[in-house]
mmCIF file of C-alpha atoms in Angstrom:
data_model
loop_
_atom_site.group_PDB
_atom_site.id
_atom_site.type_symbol
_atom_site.label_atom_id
_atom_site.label_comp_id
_atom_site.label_asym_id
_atom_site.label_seq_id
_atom_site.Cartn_x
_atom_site.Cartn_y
_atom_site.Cartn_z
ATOM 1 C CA UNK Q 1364 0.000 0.000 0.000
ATOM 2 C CA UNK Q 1365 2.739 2.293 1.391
ATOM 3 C CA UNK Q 1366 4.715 1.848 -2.123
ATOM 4 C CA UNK Q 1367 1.229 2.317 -4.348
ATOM 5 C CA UNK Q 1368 0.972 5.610 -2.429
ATOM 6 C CA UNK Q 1369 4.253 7.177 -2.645
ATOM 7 C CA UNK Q 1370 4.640 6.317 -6.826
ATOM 8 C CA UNK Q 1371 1.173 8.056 -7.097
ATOM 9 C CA UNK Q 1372 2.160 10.674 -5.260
ATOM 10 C CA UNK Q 1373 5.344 11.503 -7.126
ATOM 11 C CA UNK Q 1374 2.973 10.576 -10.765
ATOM 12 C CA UNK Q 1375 0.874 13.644 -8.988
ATOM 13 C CA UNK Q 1376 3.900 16.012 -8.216
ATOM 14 C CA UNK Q 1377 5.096 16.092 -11.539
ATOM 15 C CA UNK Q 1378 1.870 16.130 -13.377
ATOM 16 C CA UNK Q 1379 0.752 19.515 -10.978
ATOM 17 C CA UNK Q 1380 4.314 20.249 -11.403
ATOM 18 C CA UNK Q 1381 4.171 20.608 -15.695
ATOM 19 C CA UNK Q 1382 0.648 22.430 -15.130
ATOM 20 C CA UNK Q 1383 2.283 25.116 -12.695
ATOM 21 C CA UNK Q 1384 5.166 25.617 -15.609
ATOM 22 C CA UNK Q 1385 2.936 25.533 -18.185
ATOM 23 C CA UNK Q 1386 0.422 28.156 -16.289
ATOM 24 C CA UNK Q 1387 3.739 30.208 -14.951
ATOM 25 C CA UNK Q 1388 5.254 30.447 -18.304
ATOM 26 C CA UNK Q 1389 1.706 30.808 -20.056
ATOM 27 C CA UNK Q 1390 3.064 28.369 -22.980
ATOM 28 C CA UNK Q 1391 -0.295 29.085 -24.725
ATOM 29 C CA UNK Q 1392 0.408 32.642 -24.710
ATOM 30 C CA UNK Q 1393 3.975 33.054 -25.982
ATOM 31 C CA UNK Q 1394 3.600 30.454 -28.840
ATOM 32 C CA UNK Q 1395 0.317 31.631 -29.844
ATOM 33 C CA UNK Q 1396 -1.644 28.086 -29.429
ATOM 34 C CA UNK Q 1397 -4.699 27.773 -28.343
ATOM 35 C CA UNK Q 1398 -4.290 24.631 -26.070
ATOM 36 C CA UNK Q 1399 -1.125 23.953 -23.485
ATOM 37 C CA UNK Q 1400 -1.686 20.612 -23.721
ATOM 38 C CA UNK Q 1401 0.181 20.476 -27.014
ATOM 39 C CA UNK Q 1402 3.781 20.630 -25.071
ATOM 40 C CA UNK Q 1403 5.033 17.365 -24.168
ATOM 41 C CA UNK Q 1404 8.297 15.971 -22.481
ATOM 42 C CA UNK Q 1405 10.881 14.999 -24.440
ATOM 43 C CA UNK Q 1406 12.602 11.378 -23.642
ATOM 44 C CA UNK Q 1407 16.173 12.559 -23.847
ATOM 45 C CA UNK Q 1408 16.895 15.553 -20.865
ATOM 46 C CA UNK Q 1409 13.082 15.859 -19.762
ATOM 47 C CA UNK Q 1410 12.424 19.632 -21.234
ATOM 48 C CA UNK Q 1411 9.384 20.393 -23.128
ATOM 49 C CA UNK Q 1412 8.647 20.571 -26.428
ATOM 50 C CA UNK Q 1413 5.862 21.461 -28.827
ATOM 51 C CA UNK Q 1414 4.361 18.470 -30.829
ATOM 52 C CA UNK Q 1415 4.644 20.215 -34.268
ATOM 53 C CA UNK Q 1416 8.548 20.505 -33.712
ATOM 54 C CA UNK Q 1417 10.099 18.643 -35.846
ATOM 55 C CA UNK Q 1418 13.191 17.129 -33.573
ATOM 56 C CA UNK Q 1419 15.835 14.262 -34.584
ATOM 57 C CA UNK Q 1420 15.500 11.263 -31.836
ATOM 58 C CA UNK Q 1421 19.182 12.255 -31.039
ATOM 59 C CA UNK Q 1422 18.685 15.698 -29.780
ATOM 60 C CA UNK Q 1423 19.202 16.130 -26.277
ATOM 61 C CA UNK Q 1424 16.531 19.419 -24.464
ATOM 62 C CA UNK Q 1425 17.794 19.838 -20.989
ATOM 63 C CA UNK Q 1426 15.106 20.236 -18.255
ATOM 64 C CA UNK Q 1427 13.470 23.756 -18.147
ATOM 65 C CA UNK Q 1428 14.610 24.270 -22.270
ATOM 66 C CA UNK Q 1429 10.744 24.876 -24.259
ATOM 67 C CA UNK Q 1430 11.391 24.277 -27.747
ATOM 68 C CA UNK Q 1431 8.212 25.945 -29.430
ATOM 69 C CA UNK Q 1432 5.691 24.654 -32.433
ATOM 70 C CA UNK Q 1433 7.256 24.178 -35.874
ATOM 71 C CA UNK Q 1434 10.827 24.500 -34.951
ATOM 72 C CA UNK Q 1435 13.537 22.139 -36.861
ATOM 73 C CA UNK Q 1436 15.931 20.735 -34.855
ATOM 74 C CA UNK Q 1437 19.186 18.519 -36.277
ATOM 75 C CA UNK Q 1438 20.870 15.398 -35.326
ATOM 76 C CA UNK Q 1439 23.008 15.785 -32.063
ATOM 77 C CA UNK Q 1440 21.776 19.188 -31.195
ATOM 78 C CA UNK Q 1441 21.935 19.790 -27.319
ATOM 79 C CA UNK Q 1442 19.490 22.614 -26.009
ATOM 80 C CA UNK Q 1443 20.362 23.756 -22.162
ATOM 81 C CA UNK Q 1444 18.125 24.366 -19.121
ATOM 82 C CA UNK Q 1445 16.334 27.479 -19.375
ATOM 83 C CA UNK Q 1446 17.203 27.498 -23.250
ATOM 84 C CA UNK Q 1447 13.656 28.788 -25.265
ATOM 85 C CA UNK Q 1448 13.702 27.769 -29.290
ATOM 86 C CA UNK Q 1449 10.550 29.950 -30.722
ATOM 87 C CA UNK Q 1450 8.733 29.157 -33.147
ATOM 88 C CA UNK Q 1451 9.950 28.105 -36.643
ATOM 89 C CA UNK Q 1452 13.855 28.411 -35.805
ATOM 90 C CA UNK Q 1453 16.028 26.131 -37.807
ATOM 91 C CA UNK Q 1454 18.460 24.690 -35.527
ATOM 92 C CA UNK Q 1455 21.038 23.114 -37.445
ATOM 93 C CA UNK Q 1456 23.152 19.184 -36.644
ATOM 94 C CA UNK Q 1457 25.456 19.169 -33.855
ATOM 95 C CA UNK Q 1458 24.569 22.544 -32.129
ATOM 96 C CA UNK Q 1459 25.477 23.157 -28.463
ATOM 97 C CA UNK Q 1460 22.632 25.397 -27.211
ATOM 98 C CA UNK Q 1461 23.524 27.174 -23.536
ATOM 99 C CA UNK Q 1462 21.447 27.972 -20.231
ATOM 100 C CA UNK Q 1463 19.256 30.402 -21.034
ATOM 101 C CA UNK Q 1464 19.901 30.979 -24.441
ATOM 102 C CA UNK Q 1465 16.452 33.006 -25.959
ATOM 103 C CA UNK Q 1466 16.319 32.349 -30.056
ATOM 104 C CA UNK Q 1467 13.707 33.189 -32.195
ATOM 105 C CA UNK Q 1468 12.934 34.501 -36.109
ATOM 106 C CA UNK Q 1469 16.323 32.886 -36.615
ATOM 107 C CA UNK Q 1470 18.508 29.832 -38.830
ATOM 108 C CA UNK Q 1471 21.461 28.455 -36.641
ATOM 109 C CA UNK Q 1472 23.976 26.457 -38.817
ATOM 110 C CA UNK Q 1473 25.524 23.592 -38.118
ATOM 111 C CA UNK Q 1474 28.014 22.922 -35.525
ATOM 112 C CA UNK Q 1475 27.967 25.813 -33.773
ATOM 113 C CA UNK Q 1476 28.455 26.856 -30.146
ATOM 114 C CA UNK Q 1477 25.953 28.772 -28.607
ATOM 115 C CA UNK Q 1478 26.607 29.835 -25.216
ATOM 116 C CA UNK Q 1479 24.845 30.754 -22.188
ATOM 117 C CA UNK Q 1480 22.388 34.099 -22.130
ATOM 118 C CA UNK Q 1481 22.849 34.557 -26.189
ATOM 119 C CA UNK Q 1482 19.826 36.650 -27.616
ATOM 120 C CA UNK Q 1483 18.851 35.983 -31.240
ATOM 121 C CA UNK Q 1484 16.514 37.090 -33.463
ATOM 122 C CA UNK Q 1485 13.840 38.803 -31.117
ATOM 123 C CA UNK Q 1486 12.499 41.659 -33.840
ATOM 124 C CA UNK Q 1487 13.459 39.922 -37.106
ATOM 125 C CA UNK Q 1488 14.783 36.820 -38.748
ATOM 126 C CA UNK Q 1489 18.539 36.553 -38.676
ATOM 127 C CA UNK Q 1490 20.760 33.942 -40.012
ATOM 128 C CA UNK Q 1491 24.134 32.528 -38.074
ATOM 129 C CA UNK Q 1492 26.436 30.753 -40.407
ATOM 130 C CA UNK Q 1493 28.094 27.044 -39.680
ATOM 131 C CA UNK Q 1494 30.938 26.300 -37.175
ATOM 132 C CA UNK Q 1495 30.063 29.658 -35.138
ATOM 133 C CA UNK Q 1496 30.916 29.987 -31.363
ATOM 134 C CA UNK Q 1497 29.078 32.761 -29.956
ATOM 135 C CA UNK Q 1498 30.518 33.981 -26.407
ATOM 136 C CA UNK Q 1499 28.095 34.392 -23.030
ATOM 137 C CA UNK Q 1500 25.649 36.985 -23.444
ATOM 138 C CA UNK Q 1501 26.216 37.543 -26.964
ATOM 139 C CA UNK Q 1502 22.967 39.948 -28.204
ATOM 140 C CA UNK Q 1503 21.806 39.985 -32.583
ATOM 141 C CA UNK Q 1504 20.188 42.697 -33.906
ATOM 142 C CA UNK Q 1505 17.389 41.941 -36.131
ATOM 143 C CA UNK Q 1506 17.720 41.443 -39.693
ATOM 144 C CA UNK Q 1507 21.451 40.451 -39.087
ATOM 145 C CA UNK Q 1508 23.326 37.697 -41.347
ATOM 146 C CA UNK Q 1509 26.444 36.260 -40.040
ATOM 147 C CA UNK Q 1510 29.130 34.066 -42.235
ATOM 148 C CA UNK Q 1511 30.241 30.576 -41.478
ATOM 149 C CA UNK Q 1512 33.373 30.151 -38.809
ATOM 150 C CA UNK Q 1513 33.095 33.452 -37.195
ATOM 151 C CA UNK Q 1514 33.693 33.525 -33.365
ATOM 152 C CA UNK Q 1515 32.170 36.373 -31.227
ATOM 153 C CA UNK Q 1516 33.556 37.349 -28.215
ATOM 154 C CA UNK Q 1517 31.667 37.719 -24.689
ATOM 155 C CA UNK Q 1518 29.007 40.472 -24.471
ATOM 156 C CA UNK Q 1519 29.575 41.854 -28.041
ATOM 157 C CA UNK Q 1520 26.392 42.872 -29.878
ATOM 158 C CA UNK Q 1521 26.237 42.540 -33.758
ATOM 159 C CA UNK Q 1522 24.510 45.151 -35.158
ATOM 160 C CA UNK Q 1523 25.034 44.644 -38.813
ATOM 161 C CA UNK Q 1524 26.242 41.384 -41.382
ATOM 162 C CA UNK Q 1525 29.311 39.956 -40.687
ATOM 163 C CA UNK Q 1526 30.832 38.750 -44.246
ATOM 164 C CA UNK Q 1527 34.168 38.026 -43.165
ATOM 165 C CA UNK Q 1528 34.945 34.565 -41.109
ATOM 166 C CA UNK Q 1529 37.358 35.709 -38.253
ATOM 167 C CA UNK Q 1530 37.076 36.784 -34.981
ATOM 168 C CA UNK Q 1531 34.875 39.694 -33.451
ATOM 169 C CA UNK Q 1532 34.333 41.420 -30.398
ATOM 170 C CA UNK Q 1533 32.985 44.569 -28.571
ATOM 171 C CA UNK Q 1534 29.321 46.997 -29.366
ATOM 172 C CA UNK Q 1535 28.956 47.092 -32.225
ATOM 173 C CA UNK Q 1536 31.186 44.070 -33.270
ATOM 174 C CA UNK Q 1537 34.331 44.818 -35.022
ATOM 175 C CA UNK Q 1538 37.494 42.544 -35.586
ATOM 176 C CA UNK Q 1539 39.098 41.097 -32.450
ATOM 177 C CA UNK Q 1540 42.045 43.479 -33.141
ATOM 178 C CA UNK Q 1541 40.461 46.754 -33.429
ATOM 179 C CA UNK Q 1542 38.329 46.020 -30.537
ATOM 180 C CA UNK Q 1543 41.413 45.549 -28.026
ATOM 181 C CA UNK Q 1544 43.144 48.327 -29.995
ATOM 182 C CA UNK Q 1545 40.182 50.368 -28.316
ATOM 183 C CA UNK Q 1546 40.250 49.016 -25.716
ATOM 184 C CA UNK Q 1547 44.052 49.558 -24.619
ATOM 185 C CA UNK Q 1548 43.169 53.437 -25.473
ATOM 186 C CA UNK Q 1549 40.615 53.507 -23.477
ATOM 187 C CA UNK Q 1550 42.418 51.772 -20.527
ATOM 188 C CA UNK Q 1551 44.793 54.935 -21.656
ATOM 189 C CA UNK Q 1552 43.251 57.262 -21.401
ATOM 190 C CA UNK Q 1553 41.489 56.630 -18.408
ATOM 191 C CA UNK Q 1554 45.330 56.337 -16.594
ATOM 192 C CA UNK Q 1555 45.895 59.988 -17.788
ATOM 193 C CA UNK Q 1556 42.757 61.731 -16.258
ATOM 194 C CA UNK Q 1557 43.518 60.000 -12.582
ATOM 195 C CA UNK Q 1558 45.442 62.504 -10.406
#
């Protein structure tokens, strides 16, 4: 009896516990569906995902990741906790998705590295290249293209197409170079106006 009991209750706790996330989040709201009910766990990590998603069986969506209706996701893709995927984003093979990444209007290439608290694609539909790392807290502006095996450093923002593979870094992006090039001047000339 005592062993019915406690797997019921723990069938209970997570059932109440997907309604409270789905209610907390409002699901229904953000994807523009008219019914919850449509989200479902995925088998591989636990996170959620809508049943119009089209996901490979090898994708792995962390617990707390929401991967939204319509969105294409590769073979060996790996979304983290906290990680959203709106609607209709194209989430190309062997893609490493971070904590709390937000992606939406956008086409992610494959094997790229998408690290933790990356923005993309929140006004308009952007495109990101193959073989990309993208840095912690990276933010795209809308409308923005970027080439294949470009690496952005931490906290950079793109504001316009990147052509050129190579490395980038700083707001708005420039080469890796020029961006520490400022930097150092600005280090500078802050030494020079300290008594």
């Amino acid at each position: 009896m005592a062993v019915n009991l406690k797997r019921y209750s723990v069938f209970y706790s997570k059932k109440k516990y997907t309604q409270d996330f789905l209610r907390l989040y409002n699901i229904s709201a953000i994807s523009g569906v008219e019914n919850p009910q449509d989200f479902q766990k995925w088998h591989n990590g636990g996170g959620t995902f809508h049943q119009s998603a089209c996901i490979d069986p090898t994708v792995l969506i962390e617990v707390g990741a929401i991967v939204h209706s319509k969105a294409l996701l590769g073979a060996n893709v790996c979304i983290g906790s906290g990680a959203v995927v709106g609607p209709s984003v194209t989430i190309g093979q062997s893609t490493k998705i971070g904590y709390n990444v937000a992606l939406s209007n956008c086409i992610v290439g494959d094997s790229c590295a998408i690290h933790n608290g990356v923005c993309i694609g929140q006004d308009g539909e952007n495109r990101i290249g193959d073989y990309e790392t993208l840095g912690g807290r990276v933010a795209v502006r809308d409308h923005v293209s970027i080439a294949s095996k470009v690496r952005l450093a931490a906290n950079c923002c793109v504001t316009k197409d990147i052509t050129e593979p190579g490395d980038y870094g700083g707001f708005p992006a420039v080469p890796i170079r020029e961006w520490r090039r400022q930097v150092a001047n600005q280090f500078r000339i802050s030494k020079k106006g300290t008594p």
